[in-house]
Amino acid sequence: MSFSFTNKKLSITDYNDKNNGKVKFLTALTTGASIAAISALSMAAPTIASAKDIQPSSADYTFTIEDKYKGTATRALDKSGNTWKYNVDARVAGIASAAQHSTFTINGNAVIPTQASTTYKLLGIGRTHKLDFNPRGKKVVSNYRGKSTTLNMAQQAFDDLSLEVQIRQDLLNGRFSGNYYMAKHDKIEKTPFKKSGNTKITVPAGTFDTVRVDRIHDDNSRSTSFWLAPSLDYLPVKVSQINDGKKMDLELSKVN
């Protein structure tokens, strides 16, 4: 979903998926608060008895886009029995909002998604993308703009939020590989990441020791960096994203 800044105002006429030259405004609301990554483990990966699991959590964030638009985001990870639910809500008051929801299980170190949805709204107009995962059948059904597409899942593919949990699981258990995949509207896309060292950073929530993880983009005009805190099960403390020269920064403001 693409949204532009025209004469310092959001232009509703830029509500066009094929307009790749425009800043992906509402995508930044959610991807800024989540990591699009999965483990390269096979879908039949055995249970790892000693694997550590991330813990349920709730956190608040603030973000800015182009130093002009300011917003807030909340992220809540809950567990009931063997089912995990992850919800992210973000908004720029009076202008735009985005919401992501993901349901999955964790088997050993492997995160196994079942359903996910992402909804974007700009000035009251929006769209929703839904994913239904069938790990046994090695399929993902993508529903977007009234079209249903069945994707073959040769490797385990994930939505944004369950992918974030997978990469956090990998870091927690010393299994980070950098080889990841992501389910899109009409395809499953390889999405590689790399670790770029350790650093201490200060955000509104405090000062944290972090591991920096960068997404590797094919397009040199894009960059995405995450600073993850080991003390918080590698929860994102800061995210910085540049897309077509437009910058978005997100920082942790409170751990609930």
Short mmCIF file of C-alpha atoms in Angstrom, two decimals:
data_model
loop_
_atom_site.label_atom_id
_atom_site.label_comp_id
_atom_site.label_asym_id
_atom_site.label_seq_id
_atom_site.Cartn_x
_atom_site.Cartn_y
_atom_site.Cartn_z
CA MET A 1 0.00 0.00 0.00
CA SER A 2 1.54 3.30 -1.08
CA PHE A 3 0.95 6.77 0.31
CA SER A 4 2.83 9.90 -0.67
CA PHE A 5 3.74 13.22 0.83
CA THR A 6 2.73 15.91 -1.68
CA ASN A 7 3.33 19.53 -0.68
CA LYS A 8 3.72 18.25 2.88
CA LYS A 9 0.21 16.72 2.81
CA LEU A 10 -0.93 13.13 2.46
CA SER A 11 -2.47 12.63 -0.96
CA ILE A 12 -5.39 10.20 -1.13
CA THR A 13 -4.84 9.94 -4.89
CA ASP A 14 -1.63 8.04 -4.15
CA TYR A 15 -3.66 5.08 -2.82
CA ASN A 16 -2.13 2.84 -5.48
CA ASP A 17 -0.25 -0.43 -4.93
CA LYS A 18 1.78 -0.09 -8.15
CA ASN A 19 3.13 3.37 -7.36
CA ASN A 20 6.54 2.20 -6.14
CA GLY A 21 8.04 5.68 -6.17
CA LYS A 22 5.88 6.79 -3.20
CA VAL A 23 6.72 6.25 0.46
CA LYS A 24 4.91 3.24 1.88
CA PHE A 25 3.33 5.23 4.65
CA LEU A 26 1.03 2.76 6.41
CA THR A 27 3.35 -0.16 5.76
CA ALA A 28 5.88 1.74 7.85
CA LEU A 29 3.38 1.86 10.70
CA THR A 30 3.41 -1.90 11.06
CA THR A 31 6.71 -3.06 9.61
CA GLY A 32 8.41 -0.49 11.75
CA ALA A 33 7.07 -2.34 14.76
CA SER A 34 7.78 -5.81 13.47
CA ILE A 35 10.53 -7.78 11.76
CA ALA A 36 9.75 -9.50 8.45
CA ALA A 37 11.85 -12.61 8.98
CA ILE A 38 11.63 -16.42 9.36
CA SER A 39 14.01 -19.23 10.17
CA ALA A 40 15.38 -21.38 7.35
CA LEU A 41 14.56 -24.47 9.43
CA SER A 42 12.59 -27.08 7.49
CA MET A 43 8.84 -27.29 8.14
CA ALA A 44 9.39 -30.73 9.62
CA ALA A 45 11.96 -29.49 12.13
CA PRO A 46 12.09 -31.71 15.24
CA THR A 47 11.11 -30.38 18.64
CA ILE A 48 14.06 -28.97 20.55
CA ALA A 49 13.47 -29.81 24.20
CA SER A 50 15.94 -27.24 25.49
CA ALA A 51 14.75 -24.34 23.30
CA LYS A 52 13.95 -21.11 25.11
CA ASP A 53 10.71 -19.29 24.29
CA ILE A 54 10.09 -15.57 24.30
CA GLN A 55 7.61 -14.49 26.95
CA PRO A 56 4.25 -12.67 26.59
CA SER A 57 4.71 -8.91 26.59
CA SER A 58 3.09 -5.54 25.95
CA ALA A 59 4.91 -2.39 24.84
CA ASP A 60 4.23 1.13 23.59
CA TYR A 61 6.16 3.03 20.90
CA THR A 62 6.39 6.49 19.36
CA PHE A 63 7.42 7.10 15.77
CA THR A 64 8.05 9.89 13.30
CA ILE A 65 7.87 9.87 9.50
CA GLU A 66 9.99 12.44 7.65
CA ASP A 67 10.16 14.48 10.89
CA LYS A 68 6.67 15.76 9.98
CA TYR A 69 4.17 13.12 11.07
CA LYS A 70 4.16 11.72 14.60
CA GLY A 71 2.32 8.64 15.78
CA THR A 72 2.05 5.94 18.39
CA ALA A 73 2.01 2.14 18.29
CA THR A 74 1.19 -0.64 20.74
CA ARG A 75 2.34 -4.24 20.51
CA ALA A 76 0.89 -7.07 22.60
CA LEU A 77 2.04 -10.71 22.58
CA ASP A 78 -0.21 -13.14 24.48
CA LYS A 79 -0.35 -16.90 25.00
CA SER A 80 -3.33 -19.16 25.76
CA GLY A 81 -2.53 -22.87 25.98
CA ASN A 82 -0.40 -23.66 22.93
CA THR A 83 -1.72 -20.71 20.92
CA TRP A 84 0.09 -17.40 20.66
CA LYS A 85 -1.55 -14.16 19.50
CA TYR A 86 0.38 -11.05 18.48
CA ASN A 87 -1.38 -7.73 17.85
CA VAL A 88 0.12 -4.45 16.64
CA ASP A 89 -1.87 -1.23 16.32
CA ALA A 90 -0.41 2.05 15.02
CA ARG A 91 -1.85 5.43 14.14
CA VAL A 92 -1.18 9.00 13.14
CA ALA A 93 -4.08 10.80 14.83
CA GLY A 94 -6.74 11.98 12.41
CA ILE A 95 -4.87 10.75 9.33
CA ALA A 96 -3.97 7.08 9.18
CA SER A 97 -4.02 3.81 11.09
CA ALA A 98 -2.77 0.26 10.67
CA ALA A 99 -3.42 -2.99 12.52
CA GLN A 100 -1.76 -6.39 12.32
CA HIS A 101 -2.86 -9.63 13.95
CA SER A 102 -1.07 -12.99 13.91
CA THR A 103 -1.87 -16.39 15.43
CA PHE A 104 0.76 -19.13 15.69
CA THR A 105 2.25 -21.94 17.78
CA ILE A 106 5.85 -22.56 18.82
CA ASN A 107 7.25 -26.08 18.49
CA GLY A 108 10.75 -26.21 19.94
CA ASN A 109 12.41 -23.26 18.21
CA ALA A 110 10.06 -23.27 15.19
CA VAL A 111 7.27 -20.70 14.97
CA ILE A 112 4.30 -22.10 13.02
CA PRO A 113 1.73 -19.48 11.90
CA THR A 114 -1.92 -20.34 11.30
CA GLN A 115 -3.60 -17.02 10.42
CA ALA A 116 -2.67 -13.36 9.95
CA SER A 117 -4.25 -10.13 8.82
CA THR A 118 -3.11 -6.57 8.08
CA THR A 119 -5.47 -3.62 7.70
CA TYR A 120 -4.46 -0.13 6.53
CA LYS A 121 -6.62 2.99 6.58
CA LEU A 122 -5.93 6.46 5.22
CA LEU A 123 -8.55 9.17 5.82
CA GLY A 124 -11.10 6.42 6.48
CA ILE A 125 -10.36 4.43 3.32
CA GLY A 126 -8.53 1.14 3.72
CA ARG A 127 -7.69 -2.36 2.62
CA THR A 128 -7.07 -5.68 4.34
CA HIS A 129 -4.69 -8.53 3.51
CA LYS A 130 -5.35 -11.94 5.08
CA LEU A 131 -3.17 -15.05 5.17
CA ASP A 132 -4.22 -18.62 6.04
CA PHE A 133 -1.36 -21.08 6.54
CA ASN A 134 -1.47 -24.83 5.94
CA PRO A 135 1.95 -26.15 7.06
CA ARG A 136 1.06 -29.82 6.45
CA GLY A 137 -0.14 -29.08 2.94
CA LYS A 138 2.76 -26.65 2.41
CA LYS A 139 0.37 -23.95 1.20
CA VAL A 140 -0.54 -20.35 2.09
CA VAL A 141 -3.83 -18.81 0.95
CA SER A 142 -3.54 -15.04 0.44
CA ASN A 143 -6.70 -12.90 0.23
CA TYR A 144 -6.26 -9.34 -0.98
CA ARG A 145 -8.53 -6.91 -2.87
CA GLY A 146 -11.15 -9.61 -3.42
CA LYS A 147 -8.66 -12.07 -4.92
CA SER A 148 -7.66 -15.38 -3.34
CA THR A 149 -4.22 -16.76 -4.27
CA THR A 150 -2.80 -20.11 -3.17
CA LEU A 151 0.97 -20.00 -2.68
CA ASN A 152 3.21 -23.07 -2.61
CA MET A 153 5.30 -23.08 0.57
CA ALA A 154 8.50 -24.98 -0.20
CA GLN A 155 10.03 -23.48 2.94
CA GLN A 156 8.09 -22.35 6.00
CA ALA A 157 6.75 -18.88 5.19
CA PHE A 158 5.51 -16.33 7.71
CA ASP A 159 3.61 -13.09 8.09
CA ASP A 160 5.39 -10.05 9.54
CA LEU A 161 4.61 -10.68 13.20
CA SER A 162 5.21 -14.41 13.41
CA LEU A 163 8.42 -13.79 11.45
CA GLU A 164 9.51 -11.29 14.05
CA VAL A 165 8.92 -13.90 16.74
CA GLN A 166 10.92 -16.48 14.75
CA ILE A 167 13.96 -14.24 14.45
CA ARG A 168 13.72 -13.40 18.15
CA GLN A 169 13.52 -17.12 18.91
CA ASP A 170 16.60 -17.70 16.76
CA LEU A 171 18.55 -15.00 18.59
CA LEU A 172 17.39 -16.25 21.98
CA ASN A 173 18.59 -19.77 21.16
CA GLY A 174 21.75 -18.85 19.24
CA ARG A 175 20.27 -20.09 15.94
CA PHE A 176 20.12 -16.89 13.86
CA SER A 177 20.92 -17.80 10.25
CA GLY A 178 19.97 -14.72 8.22
CA ASN A 179 18.07 -16.95 5.74
CA TYR A 180 14.42 -15.94 5.84
CA TYR A 181 11.20 -15.93 3.78
CA MET A 182 7.98 -13.92 3.84
CA ALA A 183 4.44 -14.46 2.50
CA LYS A 184 3.38 -11.52 0.30
CA HIS A 185 0.14 -10.76 -1.58
CA ASP A 186 0.95 -13.06 -4.51
CA LYS A 187 4.26 -14.75 -3.76
CA ILE A 188 6.65 -16.06 -1.13
CA GLU A 189 9.71 -13.86 -1.10
CA LYS A 190 13.21 -14.48 0.25
CA THR A 191 14.00 -11.82 2.86
CA PRO A 192 17.61 -12.03 4.12
CA PHE A 193 18.90 -10.33 7.27
CA LYS A 194 22.30 -9.88 8.88
CA LYS A 195 23.60 -9.07 12.35
CA SER A 196 25.58 -5.83 12.41
CA GLY A 197 27.07 -5.80 15.89
CA ASN A 198 26.14 -4.82 19.44
CA THR A 199 25.53 -1.31 20.77
CA LYS A 200 24.01 0.53 23.71
CA ILE A 201 21.20 2.93 22.80
CA THR A 202 18.92 5.29 24.71
CA VAL A 203 15.21 5.63 23.88
CA PRO A 204 12.30 7.13 25.87
CA ALA A 205 11.89 3.82 27.77
CA GLY A 206 15.53 3.89 28.96
CA THR A 207 19.01 2.71 27.97
CA PHE A 208 19.46 -0.80 26.60
CA ASP A 209 22.23 -3.07 25.34
CA THR A 210 21.08 -4.17 21.88
CA VAL A 211 21.89 -6.37 18.91
CA ARG A 212 21.52 -4.59 15.58
CA VAL A 213 19.89 -6.58 12.76
CA ASP A 214 19.69 -5.17 9.22
CA ARG A 215 17.44 -6.30 6.41
CA ILE A 216 19.34 -6.80 3.15
CA HIS A 217 17.49 -4.99 0.33
CA ASP A 218 18.06 -5.38 -3.41
CA ASP A 219 17.25 -1.69 -3.83
CA ASN A 220 20.03 0.61 -2.58
CA SER A 221 17.49 3.38 -1.88
CA ARG A 222 15.98 1.27 0.89
CA SER A 223 17.33 0.36 4.31
CA THR A 224 15.81 -1.19 7.42
CA SER A 225 17.60 -1.55 10.76
CA PHE A 226 16.39 -2.99 14.08
CA TRP A 227 17.95 -2.69 17.52
CA LEU A 228 16.82 -5.64 19.66
CA ALA A 229 17.27 -5.88 23.44
CA PRO A 230 18.41 -9.28 24.82
CA SER A 231 17.10 -8.25 28.26
CA LEU A 232 13.58 -8.03 26.74
CA ASP A 233 13.72 -11.31 24.77
CA TYR A 234 15.05 -9.29 21.80
CA LEU A 235 12.04 -7.00 21.69
CA PRO A 236 12.63 -4.17 19.17
CA VAL A 237 13.83 -1.08 21.05
CA LYS A 238 14.41 1.05 17.94
CA VAL A 239 13.65 0.74 14.24
CA SER A 240 14.95 2.98 11.45
CA GLN A 241 13.67 2.64 7.89
CA ILE A 242 14.42 4.54 4.67
CA ASN A 243 12.23 3.94 1.63
CA ASP A 244 12.82 5.93 -1.57
CA GLY A 245 14.64 8.56 0.47
CA LYS A 246 11.84 8.90 3.04
CA LYS A 247 12.77 8.09 6.65
CA MET A 248 10.78 6.55 9.51
CA ASP A 249 12.09 6.16 13.07
CA LEU A 250 10.37 4.21 15.84
CA GLU A 251 11.43 4.04 19.52
CA LEU A 252 10.25 2.11 22.55
CA SER A 253 8.47 4.42 25.01
CA LYS A 254 7.17 1.97 27.63
CA VAL A 255 7.23 -1.72 28.53
CA ASN A 256 3.91 -2.54 30.23
#
